[in-house]
Amino acid sequence: MREKGTIQKEVYLSGVGIHSGEKVDLILKPSSSGEIIFRRTDLSNLELNLDIKKIESKNSINLVSKGCKIQTLEHLMAVLFMSGINSLIVELNGSEIPAMDGSASPFVREIHRAGIRQLPDRQKSIKILQPFVIQEKEASVSFHPDQAFKITYSIEYDHPFIRRQELGLTVNKENFITEIAPARTFGFLKDVPALRAQGLTLGGSLDNAVVLDEIGVISGPLRFPDEFVRHKILDLIGDLSLLAFPLVGHCKADKAGHRLHLKAVRFLLDNPEYWTFE
Ligand SMILES: [Zn+2]
């Protein structure tokens, strides 16, 4: 078990939503409610609580409730999860968490500048007891018993800058900040017209994503040679945060994405014979 946490003081961030293209101001406020509550200040302070039953995935993880939505939760949620922050008000005046630089580092920086306050309650963890796999064609997400929180991710793209990348690590607060949080969203220039036709990536730019054309990266130098697979790990951590408890076990993902991550998280919560609280 570990402590529950909130932040010591308010955090302000502002930027553009990568899908909506809207400019959004985000304020994180300390809370002792034990929950993460989203508040839309542009909709008369309508409050939405984080509930996996109200989560949808469409190139991002979105909370859809009470006739409105909040898009692209995953990078902020990954930071809250790895920082042990589970009691918070997330106030925003638009429908999407700002993309910032496409990574989770700006959230890490501001939250750690504000400081984390431990709450008196203790929090259980979900410990995997027996392995299971969720498979769809070539993609899979599996969970295995382990003494720690581990992730192994592999991806494969027919692109000279990616090809096959695999990374496995025992994830902790420290290496999350240095090895995973800085990895940025990536996308292919050739996919942009089709995504925009669906109302996606309207706010995407060379400033908030690693953009690849047919032969290389057109958005400047990479932060890591394997930044792509590191970003997939960041997205997976954000999606695993929907368990609402820390995970003790090894999650392996191969060519997966938000939709399959979410399916695996839902399967785990619906099938308690695979895990126990500890
Ligand atoms: Zn992402």
PDB file of C-alpha atoms and ligand atoms in Angstrom:
ATOM      1  CA  MET A   1       0.000   0.000   0.000  1.00  0.00           C
ATOM      2  CA  ARG A   2       1.110   3.555  -0.513  1.00  0.00           C
ATOM      3  CA  GLU A   3      -0.169   6.997   0.423  1.00  0.00           C
ATOM      4  CA  LYS A   4      -2.749   8.877  -1.557  1.00  0.00           C
ATOM      5  CA  GLY A   5      -1.640  12.278  -2.729  1.00  0.00           C
ATOM      6  CA  THR A   6      -2.630  15.676  -4.019  1.00  0.00           C
ATOM      7  CA  ILE A   7      -0.661  18.791  -4.980  1.00  0.00           C
ATOM      8  CA  GLN A   8       0.453  21.461  -2.522  1.00  0.00           C
ATOM      9  CA  LYS A   9      -0.733  24.428  -4.572  1.00  0.00           C
ATOM     10  CA  GLU A  10      -2.445  25.248  -7.843  1.00  0.00           C
ATOM     11  CA  VAL A  11      -0.757  24.534 -11.167  1.00  0.00           C
ATOM     12  CA  TYR A  12      -1.481  26.614 -14.304  1.00  0.00           C
ATOM     13  CA  LEU A  13      -0.837  25.393 -17.827  1.00  0.00           C
ATOM     14  CA  SER A  14      -2.110  26.625 -21.131  1.00  0.00           C
ATOM     15  CA  GLY A  15      -1.818  25.411 -24.705  1.00  0.00           C
ATOM     16  CA  VAL A  16      -3.545  23.980 -27.730  1.00  0.00           C
ATOM     17  CA  GLY A  17      -5.464  20.686 -27.870  1.00  0.00           C
ATOM     18  CA  ILE A  18      -3.767  18.439 -30.429  1.00  0.00           C
ATOM     19  CA  HIS A  19      -7.066  17.114 -31.814  1.00  0.00           C
ATOM     20  CA  SER A  20      -9.479  20.037 -31.301  1.00  0.00           C
ATOM     21  CA  GLY A  21      -7.005  22.807 -32.118  1.00  0.00           C
ATOM     22  CA  GLU A  22      -8.669  24.827 -29.297  1.00  0.00           C
ATOM     23  CA  LYS A  23      -6.598  26.965 -26.945  1.00  0.00           C
ATOM     24  CA  VAL A  24      -7.238  25.727 -23.421  1.00  0.00           C
ATOM     25  CA  ASP A  25      -6.268  26.975 -19.966  1.00  0.00           C
ATOM     26  CA  LEU A  26      -5.778  24.217 -17.424  1.00  0.00           C
ATOM     27  CA  ILE A  27      -5.686  24.669 -13.654  1.00  0.00           C
ATOM     28  CA  LEU A  28      -4.920  21.761 -11.329  1.00  0.00           C
ATOM     29  CA  LYS A  29      -6.235  22.345  -7.796  1.00  0.00           C
ATOM     30  CA  PRO A  30      -5.474  20.479  -4.558  1.00  0.00           C
ATOM     31  CA  SER A  31      -8.304  18.346  -3.214  1.00  0.00           C
ATOM     32  CA  SER A  32      -8.844  15.899  -0.379  1.00  0.00           C
ATOM     33  CA  SER A  33     -11.866  14.163  -1.952  1.00  0.00           C
ATOM     34  CA  GLY A  34      -9.848  11.077  -2.923  1.00  0.00           C
ATOM     35  CA  GLU A  35     -11.044  11.448  -6.523  1.00  0.00           C
ATOM     36  CA  ILE A  36      -9.969  13.106  -9.742  1.00  0.00           C
ATOM     37  CA  ILE A  37     -12.728  15.511 -10.781  1.00  0.00           C
ATOM     38  CA  PHE A  38     -12.745  17.408 -14.092  1.00  0.00           C
ATOM     39  CA  ARG A  39     -14.496  20.785 -14.089  1.00  0.00           C
ATOM     40  CA  ARG A  40     -15.459  22.603 -17.330  1.00  0.00           C
ATOM     41  CA  THR A  41     -15.391  26.309 -16.430  1.00  0.00           C
ATOM     42  CA  ASP A  42     -16.747  27.133 -19.924  1.00  0.00           C
ATOM     43  CA  LEU A  43     -19.869  25.039 -19.167  1.00  0.00           C
ATOM     44  CA  SER A  44     -21.003  26.594 -15.848  1.00  0.00           C
ATOM     45  CA  ASN A  45     -18.460  24.568 -13.877  1.00  0.00           C
ATOM     46  CA  LEU A  46     -19.950  21.230 -14.967  1.00  0.00           C
ATOM     47  CA  GLU A  47     -18.121  18.484 -13.071  1.00  0.00           C
ATOM     48  CA  LEU A  48     -17.215  15.077 -14.510  1.00  0.00           C
ATOM     49  CA  ASN A  49     -15.653  12.418 -12.343  1.00  0.00           C
ATOM     50  CA  LEU A  50     -13.110  10.053 -13.811  1.00  0.00           C
ATOM     51  CA  ASP A  51     -14.886   6.747 -14.353  1.00  0.00           C
ATOM     52  CA  ILE A  52     -13.683   4.022 -16.710  1.00  0.00           C
ATOM     53  CA  LYS A  53     -17.285   3.368 -17.791  1.00  0.00           C
ATOM     54  CA  LYS A  54     -17.319   6.866 -19.295  1.00  0.00           C
ATOM     55  CA  ILE A  55     -14.008   6.546 -21.140  1.00  0.00           C
ATOM     56  CA  GLU A  56     -13.843   6.227 -24.926  1.00  0.00           C
ATOM     57  CA  SER A  57     -10.786   5.854 -27.124  1.00  0.00           C
ATOM     58  CA  LYS A  58     -10.410   7.495 -30.501  1.00  0.00           C
ATOM     59  CA  ASN A  59      -6.712   8.156 -31.181  1.00  0.00           C
ATOM     60  CA  SER A  60      -6.715   9.416 -27.574  1.00  0.00           C
ATOM     61  CA  ILE A  61      -8.439   8.658 -24.257  1.00  0.00           C
ATOM     62  CA  ASN A  62     -11.551  10.775 -23.756  1.00  0.00           C
ATOM     63  CA  LEU A  63     -13.972  11.191 -20.872  1.00  0.00           C
ATOM     64  CA  VAL A  64     -17.520  11.447 -22.233  1.00  0.00           C
ATOM     65  CA  SER A  65     -20.269  12.249 -19.752  1.00  0.00           C
ATOM     66  CA  LYS A  66     -23.216  14.596 -19.155  1.00  0.00           C
ATOM     67  CA  GLY A  67     -23.320  15.526 -22.848  1.00  0.00           C
ATOM     68  CA  CYS A  68     -19.761  16.832 -23.001  1.00  0.00           C
ATOM     69  CA  LYS A  69     -16.301  15.432 -23.314  1.00  0.00           C
ATOM     70  CA  ILE A  70     -12.732  15.993 -22.274  1.00  0.00           C
ATOM     71  CA  GLN A  71     -10.240  14.690 -24.807  1.00  0.00           C
ATOM     72  CA  THR A  72      -6.670  13.473 -24.621  1.00  0.00           C
ATOM     73  CA  LEU A  73      -6.350  12.689 -20.930  1.00  0.00           C
ATOM     74  CA  GLU A  74      -3.534  10.181 -21.263  1.00  0.00           C
ATOM     75  CA  HIS A  75      -0.326  12.191 -20.795  1.00  0.00           C
ATOM     76  CA  LEU A  76      -1.607  14.152 -17.784  1.00  0.00           C
ATOM     77  CA  MET A  77      -3.104  10.959 -16.307  1.00  0.00           C
ATOM     78  CA  ALA A  78       0.221   9.122 -16.686  1.00  0.00           C
ATOM     79  CA  VAL A  79       1.966  11.849 -14.675  1.00  0.00           C
ATOM     80  CA  LEU A  80      -0.691  11.848 -11.939  1.00  0.00           C
ATOM     81  CA  PHE A  81      -0.549   8.030 -11.736  1.00  0.00           C
ATOM     82  CA  MET A  82       3.253   7.907 -11.473  1.00  0.00           C
ATOM     83  CA  SER A  83       3.296  10.803  -8.974  1.00  0.00           C
ATOM     84  CA  GLY A  84       0.737   9.088  -6.707  1.00  0.00           C
ATOM     85  CA  ILE A  85      -1.764  11.938  -7.197  1.00  0.00           C
ATOM     86  CA  ASN A  86      -5.294  10.565  -6.982  1.00  0.00           C
ATOM     87  CA  SER A  87      -7.086  13.466  -5.341  1.00  0.00           C
ATOM     88  CA  LEU A  88      -7.335  16.499  -7.609  1.00  0.00           C
ATOM     89  CA  ILE A  89      -9.585  18.997  -9.374  1.00  0.00           C
ATOM     90  CA  VAL A  90      -8.690  19.460 -13.045  1.00  0.00           C
ATOM     91  CA  GLU A  91     -10.270  22.707 -14.192  1.00  0.00           C
ATOM     92  CA  LEU A  92     -10.304  23.605 -17.890  1.00  0.00           C
ATOM     93  CA  ASN A  93     -12.131  26.038 -20.176  1.00  0.00           C
ATOM     94  CA  GLY A  94     -12.314  23.776 -23.219  1.00  0.00           C
ATOM     95  CA  SER A  95     -12.805  20.186 -24.315  1.00  0.00           C
ATOM     96  CA  GLU A  96      -9.222  18.947 -24.415  1.00  0.00           C
ATOM     97  CA  ILE A  97      -6.143  18.748 -22.210  1.00  0.00           C
ATOM     98  CA  PRO A  98      -3.492  20.941 -23.903  1.00  0.00           C
ATOM     99  CA  ALA A  99      -0.839  19.009 -25.820  1.00  0.00           C
ATOM    100  CA  MET A 100       2.018  21.237 -24.596  1.00  0.00           C
ATOM    101  CA  ASP A 101       5.147  19.907 -26.414  1.00  0.00           C
ATOM    102  CA  GLY A 102       3.546  16.517 -27.154  1.00  0.00           C
ATOM    103  CA  SER A 103       5.204  14.869 -24.150  1.00  0.00           C
ATOM    104  CA  ALA A 104       4.367  14.621 -20.452  1.00  0.00           C
ATOM    105  CA  SER A 105       7.401  16.627 -19.269  1.00  0.00           C
ATOM    106  CA  PRO A 106       5.611  20.019 -18.963  1.00  0.00           C
ATOM    107  CA  PHE A 107       3.043  18.400 -16.614  1.00  0.00           C
ATOM    108  CA  VAL A 108       5.843  16.748 -14.602  1.00  0.00           C
ATOM    109  CA  ARG A 109       7.722  20.038 -14.302  1.00  0.00           C
ATOM    110  CA  GLU A 110       4.774  22.122 -13.098  1.00  0.00           C
ATOM    111  CA  ILE A 111       3.379  19.480 -10.732  1.00  0.00           C
ATOM    112  CA  HIS A 112       6.767  18.933  -9.120  1.00  0.00           C
ATOM    113  CA  ARG A 113       7.303  22.687  -8.848  1.00  0.00           C
ATOM    114  CA  ALA A 114       4.004  22.911  -6.933  1.00  0.00           C
ATOM    115  CA  GLY A 115       4.954  19.931  -4.754  1.00  0.00           C
ATOM    116  CA  ILE A 116       3.057  16.801  -3.774  1.00  0.00           C
ATOM    117  CA  ARG A 117       1.206  16.486  -0.459  1.00  0.00           C
ATOM    118  CA  GLN A 118       0.570  13.031   0.992  1.00  0.00           C
ATOM    119  CA  LEU A 119      -2.913  12.424   2.327  1.00  0.00           C
ATOM    120  CA  PRO A 120      -3.487  10.246   5.394  1.00  0.00           C
ATOM    121  CA  ASP A 121      -5.344   7.503   3.462  1.00  0.00           C
ATOM    122  CA  ARG A 122      -3.446   4.490   2.178  1.00  0.00           C
ATOM    123  CA  GLN A 123      -4.017   3.037  -1.260  1.00  0.00           C
ATOM    124  CA  LYS A 124      -4.074  -0.633  -2.225  1.00  0.00           C
ATOM    125  CA  SER A 125      -2.373  -1.988  -5.359  1.00  0.00           C
ATOM    126  CA  ILE A 126      -3.671  -4.443  -7.958  1.00  0.00           C
ATOM    127  CA  LYS A 127      -1.330  -7.457  -7.991  1.00  0.00           C
ATOM    128  CA  ILE A 128      -1.552  -9.799 -10.981  1.00  0.00           C
ATOM    129  CA  LEU A 129      -1.989 -13.465  -9.946  1.00  0.00           C
ATOM    130  CA  GLN A 130      -2.116 -15.256 -13.293  1.00  0.00           C
ATOM    131  CA  PRO A 131      -1.251 -14.269 -16.840  1.00  0.00           C
ATOM    132  CA  PHE A 132      -3.748 -13.367 -19.533  1.00  0.00           C
ATOM    133  CA  VAL A 133      -3.540 -11.924 -23.029  1.00  0.00           C
ATOM    134  CA  ILE A 134      -5.863  -9.758 -25.094  1.00  0.00           C
ATOM    135  CA  GLN A 135      -5.075 -10.270 -28.758  1.00  0.00           C
ATOM    136  CA  GLU A 136      -6.404  -8.639 -31.923  1.00  0.00           C
ATOM    137  CA  LYS A 137      -4.756  -9.800 -35.144  1.00  0.00           C
ATOM    138  CA  GLU A 138      -1.042  -8.895 -34.769  1.00  0.00           C
ATOM    139  CA  ALA A 139      -1.555  -6.656 -31.732  1.00  0.00           C
ATOM    140  CA  SER A 140      -1.615  -7.824 -28.129  1.00  0.00           C
ATOM    141  CA  VAL A 141      -1.581  -6.664 -24.520  1.00  0.00           C
ATOM    142  CA  SER A 142      -0.801  -9.194 -21.796  1.00  0.00           C
ATOM    143  CA  PHE A 143      -0.395  -9.111 -18.026  1.00  0.00           C
ATOM    144  CA  HIS A 144       1.931 -11.372 -16.027  1.00  0.00           C
ATOM    145  CA  PRO A 145       2.646 -11.799 -12.305  1.00  0.00           C
ATOM    146  CA  ASP A 146       5.705  -9.881 -11.085  1.00  0.00           C
ATOM    147  CA  GLN A 147       7.006  -8.326  -7.871  1.00  0.00           C
ATOM    148  CA  ALA A 148       7.178  -4.826  -9.413  1.00  0.00           C
ATOM    149  CA  PHE A 149       5.440  -2.606 -11.997  1.00  0.00           C
ATOM    150  CA  LYS A 150       7.082  -3.498 -15.303  1.00  0.00           C
ATOM    151  CA  ILE A 151       6.280  -2.643 -18.903  1.00  0.00           C
ATOM    152  CA  THR A 152       7.694  -4.135 -22.075  1.00  0.00           C
ATOM    153  CA  TYR A 153       6.501  -2.556 -25.302  1.00  0.00           C
ATOM    154  CA  SER A 154       7.338  -3.400 -28.904  1.00  0.00           C
ATOM    155  CA  ILE A 155       6.271  -1.603 -32.057  1.00  0.00           C
ATOM    156  CA  GLU A 156       6.931  -2.117 -35.732  1.00  0.00           C
ATOM    157  CA  TYR A 157       6.472   0.429 -38.504  1.00  0.00           C
ATOM    158  CA  ASP A 158       7.675   0.210 -42.084  1.00  0.00           C
ATOM    159  CA  HIS A 159       9.659   3.431 -41.751  1.00  0.00           C
ATOM    160  CA  PRO A 160      13.464   3.821 -41.800  1.00  0.00           C
ATOM    161  CA  PHE A 161      13.443   5.803 -38.512  1.00  0.00           C
ATOM    162  CA  ILE A 162      11.396   3.259 -36.595  1.00  0.00           C
ATOM    163  CA  ARG A 163      11.313  -0.330 -37.969  1.00  0.00           C
ATOM    164  CA  ARG A 164      11.124  -2.507 -34.830  1.00  0.00           C
ATOM    165  CA  GLN A 165      11.669  -0.898 -31.421  1.00  0.00           C
ATOM    166  CA  GLU A 166      11.330  -2.683 -28.091  1.00  0.00           C
ATOM    167  CA  LEU A 167      11.882  -1.391 -24.572  1.00  0.00           C
ATOM    168  CA  GLY A 168      11.307  -3.061 -21.219  1.00  0.00           C
ATOM    169  CA  LEU A 169      11.737  -1.468 -17.805  1.00  0.00           C
ATOM    170  CA  THR A 170      10.679  -1.583 -14.189  1.00  0.00           C
ATOM    171  CA  VAL A 171       8.820   1.708 -14.035  1.00  0.00           C
ATOM    172  CA  ASN A 172       9.327   3.933 -11.014  1.00  0.00           C
ATOM    173  CA  LYS A 173       8.809   7.627 -10.286  1.00  0.00           C
ATOM    174  CA  GLU A 174      12.405   8.481 -11.143  1.00  0.00           C
ATOM    175  CA  ASN A 175      12.844   6.712 -14.475  1.00  0.00           C
ATOM    176  CA  PHE A 176       9.342   7.733 -15.544  1.00  0.00           C
ATOM    177  CA  ILE A 177      10.511  11.374 -15.344  1.00  0.00           C
ATOM    178  CA  THR A 178      13.818  10.862 -17.166  1.00  0.00           C
ATOM    179  CA  GLU A 179      13.129   8.015 -19.601  1.00  0.00           C
ATOM    180  CA  ILE A 180       9.421   8.079 -20.472  1.00  0.00           C
ATOM    181  CA  ALA A 181       7.769  11.467 -19.777  1.00  0.00           C
ATOM    182  CA  PRO A 182       9.951  13.399 -22.313  1.00  0.00           C
ATOM    183  CA  ALA A 183       8.947  11.147 -25.255  1.00  0.00           C
ATOM    184  CA  ARG A 184       6.635  13.009 -27.634  1.00  0.00           C
ATOM    185  CA  THR A 185       3.570  12.018 -29.632  1.00  0.00           C
ATOM    186  CA  PHE A 186       4.459  11.018 -33.168  1.00  0.00           C
ATOM    187  CA  GLY A 187       2.611  10.927 -36.448  1.00  0.00           C
ATOM    188  CA  PHE A 188       3.077  10.471 -40.160  1.00  0.00           C
ATOM    189  CA  LEU A 189       2.612  13.377 -42.536  1.00  0.00           C
ATOM    190  CA  LYS A 190       0.814  11.127 -45.040  1.00  0.00           C
ATOM    191  CA  ASP A 191      -1.933  10.364 -42.437  1.00  0.00           C
ATOM    192  CA  VAL A 192      -2.715  14.022 -41.668  1.00  0.00           C
ATOM    193  CA  PRO A 193      -5.392  14.675 -44.372  1.00  0.00           C
ATOM    194  CA  ALA A 194      -7.431  11.595 -43.376  1.00  0.00           C
ATOM    195  CA  LEU A 195      -7.143  12.420 -39.639  1.00  0.00           C
ATOM    196  CA  ARG A 196      -8.162  16.055 -40.217  1.00  0.00           C
ATOM    197  CA  ALA A 197     -11.159  14.898 -42.278  1.00  0.00           C
ATOM    198  CA  GLN A 198     -12.296  13.090 -39.089  1.00  0.00           C
ATOM    199  CA  GLY A 199     -11.749  16.216 -36.977  1.00  0.00           C
ATOM    200  CA  LEU A 200      -8.521  14.855 -35.462  1.00  0.00           C
ATOM    201  CA  THR A 201      -5.040  16.441 -35.133  1.00  0.00           C
ATOM    202  CA  LEU A 202      -6.454  19.899 -35.962  1.00  0.00           C
ATOM    203  CA  GLY A 203      -3.997  21.349 -33.415  1.00  0.00           C
ATOM    204  CA  GLY A 204      -1.070  19.106 -34.376  1.00  0.00           C
ATOM    205  CA  SER A 205       2.117  20.881 -35.434  1.00  0.00           C
ATOM    206  CA  LEU A 206       5.865  20.466 -35.600  1.00  0.00           C
ATOM    207  CA  ASP A 207       5.949  22.024 -32.087  1.00  0.00           C
ATOM    208  CA  ASN A 208       3.833  19.359 -30.381  1.00  0.00           C
ATOM    209  CA  ALA A 209       4.609  16.149 -32.262  1.00  0.00           C
ATOM    210  CA  VAL A 210       7.407  14.211 -33.884  1.00  0.00           C
ATOM    211  CA  VAL A 211       6.345  14.294 -37.530  1.00  0.00           C
ATOM    212  CA  LEU A 212       7.699  11.805 -40.045  1.00  0.00           C
ATOM    213  CA  ASP A 213       7.610  12.051 -43.825  1.00  0.00           C
ATOM    214  CA  GLU A 214       8.487   9.136 -46.122  1.00  0.00           C
ATOM    215  CA  ILE A 215      12.213   9.250 -45.380  1.00  0.00           C
ATOM    216  CA  GLY A 216      12.828  10.924 -42.040  1.00  0.00           C
ATOM    217  CA  VAL A 217      11.785  13.197 -39.184  1.00  0.00           C
ATOM    218  CA  ILE A 218      10.827  16.734 -40.281  1.00  0.00           C
ATOM    219  CA  SER A 219      10.249  18.209 -36.794  1.00  0.00           C
ATOM    220  CA  GLY A 220      13.849  18.430 -35.597  1.00  0.00           C
ATOM    221  CA  PRO A 221      16.055  16.057 -33.610  1.00  0.00           C
ATOM    222  CA  LEU A 222      14.641  13.150 -31.614  1.00  0.00           C
ATOM    223  CA  ARG A 223      14.989  13.206 -27.819  1.00  0.00           C
ATOM    224  CA  PHE A 224      15.880   9.474 -27.833  1.00  0.00           C
ATOM    225  CA  PRO A 225      16.646   7.194 -30.816  1.00  0.00           C
ATOM    226  CA  ASP A 226      13.718   5.046 -29.641  1.00  0.00           C
ATOM    227  CA  GLU A 227      11.448   7.982 -28.685  1.00  0.00           C
ATOM    228  CA  PHE A 228       8.572   6.264 -30.521  1.00  0.00           C
ATOM    229  CA  VAL A 229       8.375   3.176 -28.318  1.00  0.00           C
ATOM    230  CA  ARG A 230       8.944   5.324 -25.220  1.00  0.00           C
ATOM    231  CA  HIS A 231       5.896   7.395 -26.145  1.00  0.00           C
ATOM    232  CA  LYS A 232       3.845   4.211 -26.525  1.00  0.00           C
ATOM    233  CA  ILE A 233       4.884   3.322 -22.944  1.00  0.00           C
ATOM    234  CA  LEU A 234       3.769   6.784 -21.799  1.00  0.00           C
ATOM    235  CA  ASP A 235       0.375   6.267 -23.455  1.00  0.00           C
ATOM    236  CA  LEU A 236       0.069   2.802 -21.896  1.00  0.00           C
ATOM    237  CA  ILE A 237       0.825   4.180 -18.408  1.00  0.00           C
ATOM    238  CA  GLY A 238      -1.865   6.835 -18.930  1.00  0.00           C
ATOM    239  CA  ASP A 239      -4.330   4.115 -19.905  1.00  0.00           C
ATOM    240  CA  LEU A 240      -3.306   1.870 -16.985  1.00  0.00           C
ATOM    241  CA  SER A 241      -4.069   4.806 -14.666  1.00  0.00           C
ATOM    242  CA  LEU A 242      -7.736   4.015 -15.373  1.00  0.00           C
ATOM    243  CA  LEU A 243      -7.312   0.982 -13.098  1.00  0.00           C
ATOM    244  CA  ALA A 244      -7.348   3.667 -10.354  1.00  0.00           C
ATOM    245  CA  PHE A 245      -4.837   1.593  -8.355  1.00  0.00           C
ATOM    246  CA  PRO A 246      -1.091   1.101  -8.795  1.00  0.00           C
ATOM    247  CA  LEU A 247      -0.235  -2.104 -10.661  1.00  0.00           C
ATOM    248  CA  VAL A 248       2.091  -4.824  -9.383  1.00  0.00           C
ATOM    249  CA  GLY A 249       2.755  -6.955 -12.440  1.00  0.00           C
ATOM    250  CA  HIS A 250       4.337  -6.973 -15.862  1.00  0.00           C
ATOM    251  CA  CYS A 251       2.309  -5.531 -18.740  1.00  0.00           C
ATOM    252  CA  LYS A 252       3.595  -6.461 -22.201  1.00  0.00           C
ATOM    253  CA  ALA A 253       2.229  -4.748 -25.290  1.00  0.00           C
ATOM    254  CA  ASP A 254       3.005  -5.477 -28.916  1.00  0.00           C
ATOM    255  CA  LYS A 255       1.831  -3.155 -31.745  1.00  0.00           C
ATOM    256  CA  ALA A 256      -1.036  -2.018 -29.535  1.00  0.00           C
ATOM    257  CA  GLY A 257      -2.746   1.346 -29.056  1.00  0.00           C
ATOM    258  CA  HIS A 258      -5.245   3.124 -26.814  1.00  0.00           C
ATOM    259  CA  ARG A 259      -8.219   1.001 -27.883  1.00  0.00           C
ATOM    260  CA  LEU A 260      -6.491  -2.303 -27.066  1.00  0.00           C
ATOM    261  CA  HIS A 261      -4.919  -0.905 -23.861  1.00  0.00           C
ATOM    262  CA  LEU A 262      -8.395   0.098 -22.723  1.00  0.00           C
ATOM    263  CA  LYS A 263      -9.874  -3.301 -23.641  1.00  0.00           C
ATOM    264  CA  ALA A 264      -7.175  -4.995 -21.509  1.00  0.00           C
ATOM    265  CA  VAL A 265      -7.756  -2.646 -18.562  1.00  0.00           C
ATOM    266  CA  ARG A 266     -11.513  -3.312 -18.739  1.00  0.00           C
ATOM    267  CA  PHE A 267     -10.938  -7.084 -18.939  1.00  0.00           C
ATOM    268  CA  LEU A 268      -8.737  -6.930 -15.851  1.00  0.00           C
ATOM    269  CA  LEU A 269     -11.285  -4.975 -13.819  1.00  0.00           C
ATOM    270  CA  ASP A 270     -14.123  -7.286 -14.946  1.00  0.00           C
ATOM    271  CA  ASN A 271     -12.220 -10.491 -14.094  1.00  0.00           C
ATOM    272  CA  PRO A 272     -10.989 -10.292 -10.493  1.00  0.00           C
ATOM    273  CA  GLU A 273      -9.825 -13.930 -10.543  1.00  0.00           C
ATOM    274  CA  TYR A 274      -6.675 -12.688 -12.339  1.00  0.00           C
ATOM    275  CA  TRP A 275      -5.598 -10.337  -9.552  1.00  0.00           C
ATOM    276  CA  THR A 276      -5.838  -9.459  -5.902  1.00  0.00           C
ATOM    277  CA  PHE A 277      -5.554  -6.306  -3.833  1.00  0.00           C
ATOM    278  CA  GLU A 278      -2.410  -6.021  -1.763  1.00  0.00           C
TER     279      GLU A 278
HETATM  280 ZN    ZN B   1       0.360   9.972 -26.453  1.00  0.00          ZN
END
